[in-house]
PDB file of C-alpha atoms and ligand atoms in Angstrom:
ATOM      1  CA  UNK A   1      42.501 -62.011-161.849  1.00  0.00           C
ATOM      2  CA  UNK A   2      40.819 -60.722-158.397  1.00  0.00           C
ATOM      3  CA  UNK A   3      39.723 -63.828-155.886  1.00  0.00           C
ATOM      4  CA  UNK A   4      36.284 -65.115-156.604  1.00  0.00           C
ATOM      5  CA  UNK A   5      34.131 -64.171-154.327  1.00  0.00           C
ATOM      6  CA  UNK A   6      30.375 -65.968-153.716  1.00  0.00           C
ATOM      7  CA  UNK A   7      29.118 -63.126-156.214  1.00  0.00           C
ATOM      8  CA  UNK A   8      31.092 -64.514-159.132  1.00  0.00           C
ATOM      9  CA  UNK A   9      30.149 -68.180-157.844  1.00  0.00           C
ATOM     10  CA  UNK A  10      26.943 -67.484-157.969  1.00  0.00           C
ATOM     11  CA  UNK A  11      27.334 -65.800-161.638  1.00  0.00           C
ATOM     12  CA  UNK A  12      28.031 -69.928-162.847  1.00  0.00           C
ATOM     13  CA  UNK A  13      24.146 -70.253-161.918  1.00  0.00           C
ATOM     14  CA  UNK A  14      22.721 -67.302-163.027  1.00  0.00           C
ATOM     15  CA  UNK A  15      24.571 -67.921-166.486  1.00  0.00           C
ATOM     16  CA  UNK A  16      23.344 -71.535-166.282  1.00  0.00           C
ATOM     17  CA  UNK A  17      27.139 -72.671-166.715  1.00  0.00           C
ATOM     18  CA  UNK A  18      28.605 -75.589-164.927  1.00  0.00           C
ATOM     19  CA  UNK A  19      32.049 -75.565-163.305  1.00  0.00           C
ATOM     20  CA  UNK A  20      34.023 -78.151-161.320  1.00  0.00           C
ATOM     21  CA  UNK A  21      35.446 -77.766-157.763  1.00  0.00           C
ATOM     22  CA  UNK A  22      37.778 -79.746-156.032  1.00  0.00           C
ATOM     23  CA  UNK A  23      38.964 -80.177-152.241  1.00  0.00           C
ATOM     24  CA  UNK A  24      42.604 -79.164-150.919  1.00  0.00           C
ATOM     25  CA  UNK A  25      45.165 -79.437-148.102  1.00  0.00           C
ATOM     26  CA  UNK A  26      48.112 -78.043-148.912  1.00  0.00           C
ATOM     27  CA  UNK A  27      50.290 -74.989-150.779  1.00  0.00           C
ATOM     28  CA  UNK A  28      51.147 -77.000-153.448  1.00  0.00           C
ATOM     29  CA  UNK A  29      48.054 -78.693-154.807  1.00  0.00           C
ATOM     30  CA  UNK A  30      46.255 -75.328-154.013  1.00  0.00           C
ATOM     31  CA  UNK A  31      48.960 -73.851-156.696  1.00  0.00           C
ATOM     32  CA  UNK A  32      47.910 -76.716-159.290  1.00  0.00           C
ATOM     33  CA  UNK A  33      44.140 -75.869-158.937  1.00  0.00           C
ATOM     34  CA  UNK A  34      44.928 -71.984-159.203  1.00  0.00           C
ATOM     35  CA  UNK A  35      46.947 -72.958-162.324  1.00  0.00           C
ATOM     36  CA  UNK A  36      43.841 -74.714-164.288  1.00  0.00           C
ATOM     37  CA  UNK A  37      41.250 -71.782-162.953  1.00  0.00           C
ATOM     38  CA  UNK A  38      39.257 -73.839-160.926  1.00  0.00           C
ATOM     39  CA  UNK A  39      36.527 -71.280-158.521  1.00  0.00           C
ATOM     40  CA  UNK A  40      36.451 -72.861-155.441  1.00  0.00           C
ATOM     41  CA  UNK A  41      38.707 -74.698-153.230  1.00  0.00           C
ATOM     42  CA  UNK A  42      36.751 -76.796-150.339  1.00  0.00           C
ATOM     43  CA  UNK A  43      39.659 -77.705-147.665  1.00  0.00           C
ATOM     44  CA  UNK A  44      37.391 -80.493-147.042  1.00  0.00           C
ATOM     45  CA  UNK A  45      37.279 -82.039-143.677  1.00  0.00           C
ATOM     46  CA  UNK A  46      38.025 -85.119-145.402  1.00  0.00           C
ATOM     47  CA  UNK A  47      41.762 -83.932-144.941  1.00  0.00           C
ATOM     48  CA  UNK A  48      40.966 -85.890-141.676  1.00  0.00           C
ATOM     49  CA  UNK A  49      41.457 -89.352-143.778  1.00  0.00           C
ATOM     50  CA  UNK A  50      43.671 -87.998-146.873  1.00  0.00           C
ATOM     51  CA  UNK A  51      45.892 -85.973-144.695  1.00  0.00           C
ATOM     52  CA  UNK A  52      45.880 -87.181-140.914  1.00  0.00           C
ATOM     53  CA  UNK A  53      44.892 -90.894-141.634  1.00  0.00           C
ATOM     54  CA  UNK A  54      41.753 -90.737-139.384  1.00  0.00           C
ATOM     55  CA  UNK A  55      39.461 -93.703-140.270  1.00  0.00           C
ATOM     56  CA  UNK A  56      36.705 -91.260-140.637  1.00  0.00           C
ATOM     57  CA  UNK A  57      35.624 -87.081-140.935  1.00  0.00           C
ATOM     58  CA  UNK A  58      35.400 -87.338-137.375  1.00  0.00           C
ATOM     59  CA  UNK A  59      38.459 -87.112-135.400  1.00  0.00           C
ATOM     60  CA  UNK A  60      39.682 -84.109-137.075  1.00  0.00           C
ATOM     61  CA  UNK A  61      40.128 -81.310-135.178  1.00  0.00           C
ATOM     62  CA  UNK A  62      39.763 -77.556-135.341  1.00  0.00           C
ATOM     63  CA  UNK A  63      43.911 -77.060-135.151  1.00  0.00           C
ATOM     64  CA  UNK A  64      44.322 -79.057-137.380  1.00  0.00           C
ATOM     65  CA  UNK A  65      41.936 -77.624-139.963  1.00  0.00           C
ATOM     66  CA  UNK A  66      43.107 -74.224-139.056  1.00  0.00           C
ATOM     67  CA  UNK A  67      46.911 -75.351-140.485  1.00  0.00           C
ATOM     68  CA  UNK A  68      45.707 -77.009-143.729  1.00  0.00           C
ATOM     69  CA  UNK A  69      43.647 -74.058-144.198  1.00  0.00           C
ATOM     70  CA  UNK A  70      46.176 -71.429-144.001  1.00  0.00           C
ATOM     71  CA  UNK A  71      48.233 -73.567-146.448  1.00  0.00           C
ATOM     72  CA  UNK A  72      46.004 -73.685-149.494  1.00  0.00           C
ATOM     73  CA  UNK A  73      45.009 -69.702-148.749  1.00  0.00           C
ATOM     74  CA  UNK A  74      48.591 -69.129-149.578  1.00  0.00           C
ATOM     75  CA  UNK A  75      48.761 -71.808-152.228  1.00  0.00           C
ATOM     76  CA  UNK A  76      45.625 -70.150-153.859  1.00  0.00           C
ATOM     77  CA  UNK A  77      45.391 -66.491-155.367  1.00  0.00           C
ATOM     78  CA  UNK A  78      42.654 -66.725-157.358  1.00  0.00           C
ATOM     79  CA  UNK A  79      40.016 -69.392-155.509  1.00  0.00           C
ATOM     80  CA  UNK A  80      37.398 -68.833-153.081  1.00  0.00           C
ATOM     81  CA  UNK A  81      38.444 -70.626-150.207  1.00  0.00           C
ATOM     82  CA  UNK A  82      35.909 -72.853-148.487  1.00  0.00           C
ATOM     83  CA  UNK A  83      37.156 -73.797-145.251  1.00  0.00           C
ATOM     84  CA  UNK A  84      35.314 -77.321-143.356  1.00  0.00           C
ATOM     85  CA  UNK A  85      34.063 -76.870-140.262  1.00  0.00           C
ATOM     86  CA  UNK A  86      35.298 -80.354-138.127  1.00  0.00           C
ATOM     87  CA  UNK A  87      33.166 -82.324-136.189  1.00  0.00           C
ATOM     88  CA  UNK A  88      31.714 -80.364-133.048  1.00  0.00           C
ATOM     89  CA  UNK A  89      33.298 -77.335-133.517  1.00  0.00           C
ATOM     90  CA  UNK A  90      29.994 -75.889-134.431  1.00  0.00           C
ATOM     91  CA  UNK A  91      27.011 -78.123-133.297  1.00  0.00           C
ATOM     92  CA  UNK A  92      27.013 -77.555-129.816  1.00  0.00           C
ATOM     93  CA  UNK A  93      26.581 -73.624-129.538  1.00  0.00           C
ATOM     94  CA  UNK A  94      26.140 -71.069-131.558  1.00  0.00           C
ATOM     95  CA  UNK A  95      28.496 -69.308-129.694  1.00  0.00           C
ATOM     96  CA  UNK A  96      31.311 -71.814-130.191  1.00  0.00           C
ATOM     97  CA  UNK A  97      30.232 -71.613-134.167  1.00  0.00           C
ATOM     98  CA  UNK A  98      30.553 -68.180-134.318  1.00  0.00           C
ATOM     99  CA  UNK A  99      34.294 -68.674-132.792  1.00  0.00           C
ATOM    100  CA  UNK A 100      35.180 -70.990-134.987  1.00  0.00           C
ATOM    101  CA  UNK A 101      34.398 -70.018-138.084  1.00  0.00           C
ATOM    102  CA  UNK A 102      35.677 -66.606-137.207  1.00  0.00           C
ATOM    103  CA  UNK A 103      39.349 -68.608-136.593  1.00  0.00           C
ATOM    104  CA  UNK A 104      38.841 -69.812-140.261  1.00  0.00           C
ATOM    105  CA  UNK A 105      38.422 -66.186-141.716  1.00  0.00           C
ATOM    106  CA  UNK A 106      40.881 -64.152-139.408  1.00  0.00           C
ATOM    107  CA  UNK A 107      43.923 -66.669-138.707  1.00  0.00           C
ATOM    108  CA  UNK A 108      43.776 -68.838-141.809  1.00  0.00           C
ATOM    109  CA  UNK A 109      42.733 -66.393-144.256  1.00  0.00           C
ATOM    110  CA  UNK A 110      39.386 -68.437-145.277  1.00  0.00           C
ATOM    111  CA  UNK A 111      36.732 -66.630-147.634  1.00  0.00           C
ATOM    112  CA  UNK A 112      33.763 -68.924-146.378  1.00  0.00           C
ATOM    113  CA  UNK A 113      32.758 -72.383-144.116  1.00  0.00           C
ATOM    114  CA  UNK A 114      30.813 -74.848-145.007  1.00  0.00           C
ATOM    115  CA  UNK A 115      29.111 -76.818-142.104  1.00  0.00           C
ATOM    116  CA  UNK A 116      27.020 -80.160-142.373  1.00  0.00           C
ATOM    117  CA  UNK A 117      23.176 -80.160-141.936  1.00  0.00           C
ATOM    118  CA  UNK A 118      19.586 -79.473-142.577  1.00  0.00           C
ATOM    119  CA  UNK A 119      17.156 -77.647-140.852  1.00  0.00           C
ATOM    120  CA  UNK A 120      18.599 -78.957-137.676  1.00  0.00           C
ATOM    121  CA  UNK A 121      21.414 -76.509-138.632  1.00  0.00           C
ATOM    122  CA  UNK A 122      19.467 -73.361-139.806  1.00  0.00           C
ATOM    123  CA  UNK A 123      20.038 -71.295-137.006  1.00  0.00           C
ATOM    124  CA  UNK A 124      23.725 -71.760-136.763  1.00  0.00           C
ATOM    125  CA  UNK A 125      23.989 -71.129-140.440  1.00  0.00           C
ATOM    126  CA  UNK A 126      21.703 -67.718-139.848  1.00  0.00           C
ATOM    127  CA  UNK A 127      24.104 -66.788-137.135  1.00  0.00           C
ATOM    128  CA  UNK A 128      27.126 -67.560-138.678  1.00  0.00           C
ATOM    129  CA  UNK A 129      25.746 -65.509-142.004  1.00  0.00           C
ATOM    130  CA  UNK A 130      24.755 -62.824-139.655  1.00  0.00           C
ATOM    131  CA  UNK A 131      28.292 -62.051-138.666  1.00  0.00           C
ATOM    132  CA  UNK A 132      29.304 -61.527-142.524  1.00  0.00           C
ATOM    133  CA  UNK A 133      30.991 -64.967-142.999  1.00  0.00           C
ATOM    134  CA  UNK A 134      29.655 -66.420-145.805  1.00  0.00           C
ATOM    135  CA  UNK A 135      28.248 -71.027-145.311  1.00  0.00           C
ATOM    136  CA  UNK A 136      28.105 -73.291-147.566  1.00  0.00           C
ATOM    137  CA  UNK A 137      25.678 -75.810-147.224  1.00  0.00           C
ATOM    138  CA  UNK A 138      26.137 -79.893-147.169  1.00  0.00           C
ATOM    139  CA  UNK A 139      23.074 -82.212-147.360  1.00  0.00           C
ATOM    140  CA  UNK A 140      22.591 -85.416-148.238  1.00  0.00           C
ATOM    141  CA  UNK A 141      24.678 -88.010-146.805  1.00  0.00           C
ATOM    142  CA  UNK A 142      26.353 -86.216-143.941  1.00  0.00           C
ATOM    143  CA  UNK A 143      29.910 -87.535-143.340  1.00  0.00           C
ATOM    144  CA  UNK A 144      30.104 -86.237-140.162  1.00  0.00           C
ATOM    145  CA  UNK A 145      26.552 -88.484-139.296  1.00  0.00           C
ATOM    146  CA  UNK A 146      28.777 -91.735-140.038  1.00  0.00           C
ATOM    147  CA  UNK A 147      27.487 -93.512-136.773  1.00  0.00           C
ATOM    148  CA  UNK A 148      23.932 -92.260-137.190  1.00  0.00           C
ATOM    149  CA  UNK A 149      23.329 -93.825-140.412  1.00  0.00           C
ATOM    150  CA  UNK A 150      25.158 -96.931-139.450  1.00  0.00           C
ATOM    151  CA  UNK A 151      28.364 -96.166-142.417  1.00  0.00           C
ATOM    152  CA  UNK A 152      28.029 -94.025-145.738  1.00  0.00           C
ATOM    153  CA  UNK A 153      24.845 -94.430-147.192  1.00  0.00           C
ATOM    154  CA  UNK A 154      23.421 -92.946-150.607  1.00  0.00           C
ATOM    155  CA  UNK A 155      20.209 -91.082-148.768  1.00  0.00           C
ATOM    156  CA  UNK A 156      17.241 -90.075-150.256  1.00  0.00           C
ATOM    157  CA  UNK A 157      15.869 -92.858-152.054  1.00  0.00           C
ATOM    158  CA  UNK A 158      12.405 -93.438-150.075  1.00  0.00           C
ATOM    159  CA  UNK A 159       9.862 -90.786-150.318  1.00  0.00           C
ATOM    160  CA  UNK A 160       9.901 -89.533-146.594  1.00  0.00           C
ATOM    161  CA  UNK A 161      13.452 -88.988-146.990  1.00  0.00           C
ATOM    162  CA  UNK A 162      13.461 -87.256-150.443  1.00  0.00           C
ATOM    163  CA  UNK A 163      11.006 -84.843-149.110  1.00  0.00           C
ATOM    164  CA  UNK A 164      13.668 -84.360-145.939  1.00  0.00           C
ATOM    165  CA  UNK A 165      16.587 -83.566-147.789  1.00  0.00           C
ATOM    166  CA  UNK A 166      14.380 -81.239-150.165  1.00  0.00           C
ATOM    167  CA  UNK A 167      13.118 -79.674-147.020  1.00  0.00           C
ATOM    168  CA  UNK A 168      16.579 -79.068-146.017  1.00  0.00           C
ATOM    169  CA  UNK A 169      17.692 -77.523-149.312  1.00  0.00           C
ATOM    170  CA  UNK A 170      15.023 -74.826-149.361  1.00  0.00           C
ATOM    171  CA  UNK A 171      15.600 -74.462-145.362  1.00  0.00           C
ATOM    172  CA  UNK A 172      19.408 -74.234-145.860  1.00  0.00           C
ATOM    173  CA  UNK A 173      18.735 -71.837-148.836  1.00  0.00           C
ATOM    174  CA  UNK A 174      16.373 -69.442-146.307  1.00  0.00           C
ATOM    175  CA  UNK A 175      19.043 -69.589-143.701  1.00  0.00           C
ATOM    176  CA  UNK A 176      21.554 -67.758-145.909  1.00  0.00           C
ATOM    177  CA  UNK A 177      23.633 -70.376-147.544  1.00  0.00           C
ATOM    178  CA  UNK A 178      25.707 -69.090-150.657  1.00  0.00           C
ATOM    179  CA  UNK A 179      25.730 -72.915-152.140  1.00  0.00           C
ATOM    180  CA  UNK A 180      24.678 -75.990-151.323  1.00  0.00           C
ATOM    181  CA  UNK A 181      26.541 -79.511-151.654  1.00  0.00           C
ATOM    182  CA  UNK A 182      24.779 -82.630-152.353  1.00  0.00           C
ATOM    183  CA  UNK A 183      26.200 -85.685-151.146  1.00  0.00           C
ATOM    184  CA  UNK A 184      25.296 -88.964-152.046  1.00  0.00           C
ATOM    185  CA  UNK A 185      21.536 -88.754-153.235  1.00  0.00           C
ATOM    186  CA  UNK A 186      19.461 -90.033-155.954  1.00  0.00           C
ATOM    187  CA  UNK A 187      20.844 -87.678-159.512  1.00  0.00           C
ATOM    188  CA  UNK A 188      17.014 -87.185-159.735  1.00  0.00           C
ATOM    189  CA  UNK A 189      16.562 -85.640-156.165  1.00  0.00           C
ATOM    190  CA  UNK A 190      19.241 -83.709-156.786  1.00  0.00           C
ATOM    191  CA  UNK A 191      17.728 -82.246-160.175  1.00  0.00           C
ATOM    192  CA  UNK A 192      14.676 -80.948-158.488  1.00  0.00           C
ATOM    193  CA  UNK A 193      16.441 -79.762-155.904  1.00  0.00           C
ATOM    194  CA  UNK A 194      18.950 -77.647-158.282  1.00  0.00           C
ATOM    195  CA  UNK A 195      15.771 -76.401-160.269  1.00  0.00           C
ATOM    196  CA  UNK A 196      13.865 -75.342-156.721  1.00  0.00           C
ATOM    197  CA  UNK A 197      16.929 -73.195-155.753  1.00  0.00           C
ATOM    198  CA  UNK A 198      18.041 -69.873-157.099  1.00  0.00           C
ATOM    199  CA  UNK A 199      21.995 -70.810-155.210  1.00  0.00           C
ATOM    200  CA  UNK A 200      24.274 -73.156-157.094  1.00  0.00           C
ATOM    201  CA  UNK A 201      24.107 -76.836-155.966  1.00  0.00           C
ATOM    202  CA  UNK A 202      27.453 -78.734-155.846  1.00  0.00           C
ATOM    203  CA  UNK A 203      27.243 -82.497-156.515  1.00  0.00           C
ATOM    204  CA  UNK A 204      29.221 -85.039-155.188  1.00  0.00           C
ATOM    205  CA  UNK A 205      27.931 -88.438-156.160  1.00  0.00           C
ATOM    206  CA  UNK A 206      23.975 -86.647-157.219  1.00  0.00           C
ATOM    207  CA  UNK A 207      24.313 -86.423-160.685  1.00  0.00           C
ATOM    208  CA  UNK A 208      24.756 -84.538-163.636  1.00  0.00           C
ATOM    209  CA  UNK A 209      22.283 -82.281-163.149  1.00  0.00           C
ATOM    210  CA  UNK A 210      23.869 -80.025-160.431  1.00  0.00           C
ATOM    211  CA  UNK A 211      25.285 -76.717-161.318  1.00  0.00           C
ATOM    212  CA  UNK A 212      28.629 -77.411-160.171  1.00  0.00           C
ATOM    213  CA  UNK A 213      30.867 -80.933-158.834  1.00  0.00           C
ATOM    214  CA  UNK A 214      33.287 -81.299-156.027  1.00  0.00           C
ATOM    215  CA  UNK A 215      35.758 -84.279-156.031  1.00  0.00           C
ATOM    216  CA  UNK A 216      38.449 -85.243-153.593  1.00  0.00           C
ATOM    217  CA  UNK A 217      42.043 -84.082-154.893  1.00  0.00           C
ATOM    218  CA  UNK A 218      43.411 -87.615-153.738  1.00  0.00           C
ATOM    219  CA  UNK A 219      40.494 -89.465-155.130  1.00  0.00           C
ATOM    220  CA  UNK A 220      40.769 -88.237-158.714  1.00  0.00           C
ATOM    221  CA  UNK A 221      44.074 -88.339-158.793  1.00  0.00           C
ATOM    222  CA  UNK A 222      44.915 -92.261-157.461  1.00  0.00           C
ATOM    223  CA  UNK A 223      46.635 -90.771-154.015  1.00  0.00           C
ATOM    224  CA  UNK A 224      44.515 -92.765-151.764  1.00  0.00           C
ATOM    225  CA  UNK A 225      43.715 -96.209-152.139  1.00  0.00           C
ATOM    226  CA  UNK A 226      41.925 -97.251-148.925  1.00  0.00           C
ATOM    227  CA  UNK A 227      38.686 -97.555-150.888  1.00  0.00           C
ATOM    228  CA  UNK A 228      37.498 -95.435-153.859  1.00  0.00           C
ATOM    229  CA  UNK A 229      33.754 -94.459-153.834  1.00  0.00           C
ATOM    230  CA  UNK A 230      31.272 -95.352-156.471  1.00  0.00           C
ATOM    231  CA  UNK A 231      30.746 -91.581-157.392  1.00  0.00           C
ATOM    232  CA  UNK A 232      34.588 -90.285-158.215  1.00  0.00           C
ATOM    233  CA  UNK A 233      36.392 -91.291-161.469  1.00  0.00           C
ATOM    234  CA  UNK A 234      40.383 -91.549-161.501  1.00  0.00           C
ATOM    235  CA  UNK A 235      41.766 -88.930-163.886  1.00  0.00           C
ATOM    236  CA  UNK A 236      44.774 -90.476-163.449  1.00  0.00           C
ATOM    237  CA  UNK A 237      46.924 -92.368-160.994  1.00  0.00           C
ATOM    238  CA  UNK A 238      49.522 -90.206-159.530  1.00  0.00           C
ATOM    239  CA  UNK A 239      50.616 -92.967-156.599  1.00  0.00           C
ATOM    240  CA  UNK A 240      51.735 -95.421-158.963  1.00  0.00           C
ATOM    241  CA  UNK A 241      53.971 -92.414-160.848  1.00  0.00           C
ATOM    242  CA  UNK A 242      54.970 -91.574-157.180  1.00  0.00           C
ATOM    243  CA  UNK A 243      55.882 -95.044-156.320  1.00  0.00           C
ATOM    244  CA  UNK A 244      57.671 -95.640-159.562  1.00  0.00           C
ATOM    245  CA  UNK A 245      59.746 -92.195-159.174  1.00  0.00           C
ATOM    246  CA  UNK A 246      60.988 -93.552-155.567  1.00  0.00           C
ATOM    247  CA  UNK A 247      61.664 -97.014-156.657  1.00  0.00           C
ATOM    248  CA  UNK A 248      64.155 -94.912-158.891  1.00  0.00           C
ATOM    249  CA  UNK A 249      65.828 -93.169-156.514  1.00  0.00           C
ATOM    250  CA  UNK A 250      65.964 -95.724-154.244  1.00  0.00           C
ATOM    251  CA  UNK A 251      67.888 -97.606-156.461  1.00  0.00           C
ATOM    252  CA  UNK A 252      70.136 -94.813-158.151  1.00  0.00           C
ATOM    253  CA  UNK A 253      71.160 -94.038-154.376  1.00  0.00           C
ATOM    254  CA  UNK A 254      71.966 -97.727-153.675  1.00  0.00           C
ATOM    255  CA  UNK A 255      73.808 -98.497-156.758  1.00  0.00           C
ATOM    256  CA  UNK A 256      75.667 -95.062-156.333  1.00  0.00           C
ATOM    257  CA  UNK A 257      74.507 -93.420-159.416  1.00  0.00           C
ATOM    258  CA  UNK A 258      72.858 -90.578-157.160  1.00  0.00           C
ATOM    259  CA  UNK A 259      74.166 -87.790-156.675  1.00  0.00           C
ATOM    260  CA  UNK A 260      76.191 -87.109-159.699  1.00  0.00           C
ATOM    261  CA  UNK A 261      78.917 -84.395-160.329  1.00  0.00           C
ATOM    262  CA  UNK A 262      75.964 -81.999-161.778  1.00  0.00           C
ATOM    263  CA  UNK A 263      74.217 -82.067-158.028  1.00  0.00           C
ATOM    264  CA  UNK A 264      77.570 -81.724-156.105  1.00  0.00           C
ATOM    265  CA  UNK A 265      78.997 -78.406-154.948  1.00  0.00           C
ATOM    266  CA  UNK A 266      82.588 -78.564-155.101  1.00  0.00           C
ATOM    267  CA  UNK A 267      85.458 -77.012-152.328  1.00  0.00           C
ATOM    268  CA  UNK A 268      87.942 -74.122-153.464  1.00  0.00           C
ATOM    269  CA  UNK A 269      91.143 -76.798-153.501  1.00  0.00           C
ATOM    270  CA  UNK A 270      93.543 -74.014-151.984  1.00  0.00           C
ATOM    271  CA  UNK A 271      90.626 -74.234-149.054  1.00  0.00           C
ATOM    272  CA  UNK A 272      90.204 -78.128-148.964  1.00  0.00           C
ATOM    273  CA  UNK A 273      94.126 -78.259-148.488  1.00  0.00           C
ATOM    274  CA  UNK A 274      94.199 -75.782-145.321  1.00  0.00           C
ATOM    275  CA  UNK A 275      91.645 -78.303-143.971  1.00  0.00           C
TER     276      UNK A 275
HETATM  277  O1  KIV B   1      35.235 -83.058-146.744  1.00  0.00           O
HETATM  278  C1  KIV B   1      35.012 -83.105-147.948  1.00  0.00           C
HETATM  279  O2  KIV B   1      35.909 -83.354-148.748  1.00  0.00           O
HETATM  280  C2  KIV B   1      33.652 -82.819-148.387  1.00  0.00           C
HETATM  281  C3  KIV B   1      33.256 -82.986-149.775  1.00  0.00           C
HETATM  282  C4  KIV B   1      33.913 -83.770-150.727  1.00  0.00           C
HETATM  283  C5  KIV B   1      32.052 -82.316-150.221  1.00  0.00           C
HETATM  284  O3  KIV B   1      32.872 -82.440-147.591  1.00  0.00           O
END
């Protein structure tokens, strides 16, 4: 099965299918995703909380997206790869965008970037598309604008702002963007949004009515308990198997019943004797 590509993500709209993505930040859970066919792979920049333990999207920085990055593009043979970028590594110049998200395609073997912002944004996003690297787009509630909006807040819900963030989808959308995620808005904002488009919308907490949803790996799987947002569901909860599976060990190892014969390598006795 070749790599899919934004052609064959953009196929899921045209064929007016759904599909689910998820985030990732490592070999292994990239290997899971591959296993259950799942498009697209964000290595989210929320790796900064799930993987770092960063109180926020902020602190993260572009080494350590670069390493997370490279994991999951090994972990993954069949995804497209949507690399983060962190905070500042592409607001400041375009030149310092263009850098960047170059390091995510040549050194960690990304297939696109996704970058925060509206219209404020389009010319980075232009530039970045300009160079052949593929953007994704992310509108809504902006992570990354956590002390501009005073914490997380759903946006959209008073006219001014509706029109804003629909302003910023079409903008995005002229600028090049291959998708767009919507973060945190009103479902029904996000339906007329997905119907003014002709690029796949990915929801994440905007309803139903998006072509495609992105979840946090740790969020959907009960990995991270530090608070779990109105908009994910827990598919199951992995930390308490986790927890239970150490308690076990812990206590086979304490009570001697760990390792057994069956894990031990035994010594040639003619050997152990010249010892
Ligand atoms: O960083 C992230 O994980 C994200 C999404 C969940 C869209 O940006």
């Amino acid at each position: 099965m070749p790599r899919y590509s934004i052609n064959t993500i953009q196929k899921f709209k045209d064929n007016k299918e759904k599909f689910a993505t998820l985030t990732a930040y490592d070999y292994t859970s990239a290997r899971l995703l591959d296993r259950v066919g799942i498009p697209l792979i964000l290595v989210g920049d929320s790796a900064s909380m799930v993987m770092y333990g960063y109180d926020t999207t902020i602190p993260v920085s572009m080494d350590e997206m670069l390493l997370v990055t490279s994991a999951v593009v090994r972990g993954s043979k069949e995804a497209l790869i949507v690399a983060d970028m962190p905070f500042m590594s592409y607001q400041s110049s375009i030149d310092k965008a263009l850098e960047n998200a170059g390091k995510f395609i040549k050194k960690s073997g990304a297939g696109a970037v996704k970058l925060e912002g509206g219209t404020e944004v389009c010319n980075i996003i232009s530039s970045i598309v300009n160079i052949g690297i593929p953007v994704m787009g992310h509108i809504g509630l902006k992570p990354q604008s956590f002390h501009q909006t005073s914490g997380y807040k759903i946006q959209g819900k008073s006219i001014n702002d509706a029109e804003k963030i629909m302003l910023d989808a079409i903008e995005v959308q002229k600028a090049g963007v291959f998708a767009i995620v919507l973060e945190g808005i009103p479902s029904q904002l996000a339906e007329k949004i997905t119907e003014s488009v002709s690029i796949p919308t990915i929801g994440i907490g905007a309803g139903p009515s998006c072509d495609g949803q992105i979840q946090v790996f740790h969020d959907i799987l009960g990995l991270f308990d530090t608070f779990i947002p109105k908009h994910t569901k827990q598919f199951a909860n992995i930390g308490n198997y986790i927890v239970q599976a150490i308690e076990e060990y812990k206590k086979d190892v304490i009570s001697g019943e760990f390792p057994t014969a069956d894990n031990c390598i035994s010594m040639d006795k003619n050997i152990l004797e010249k010892l």
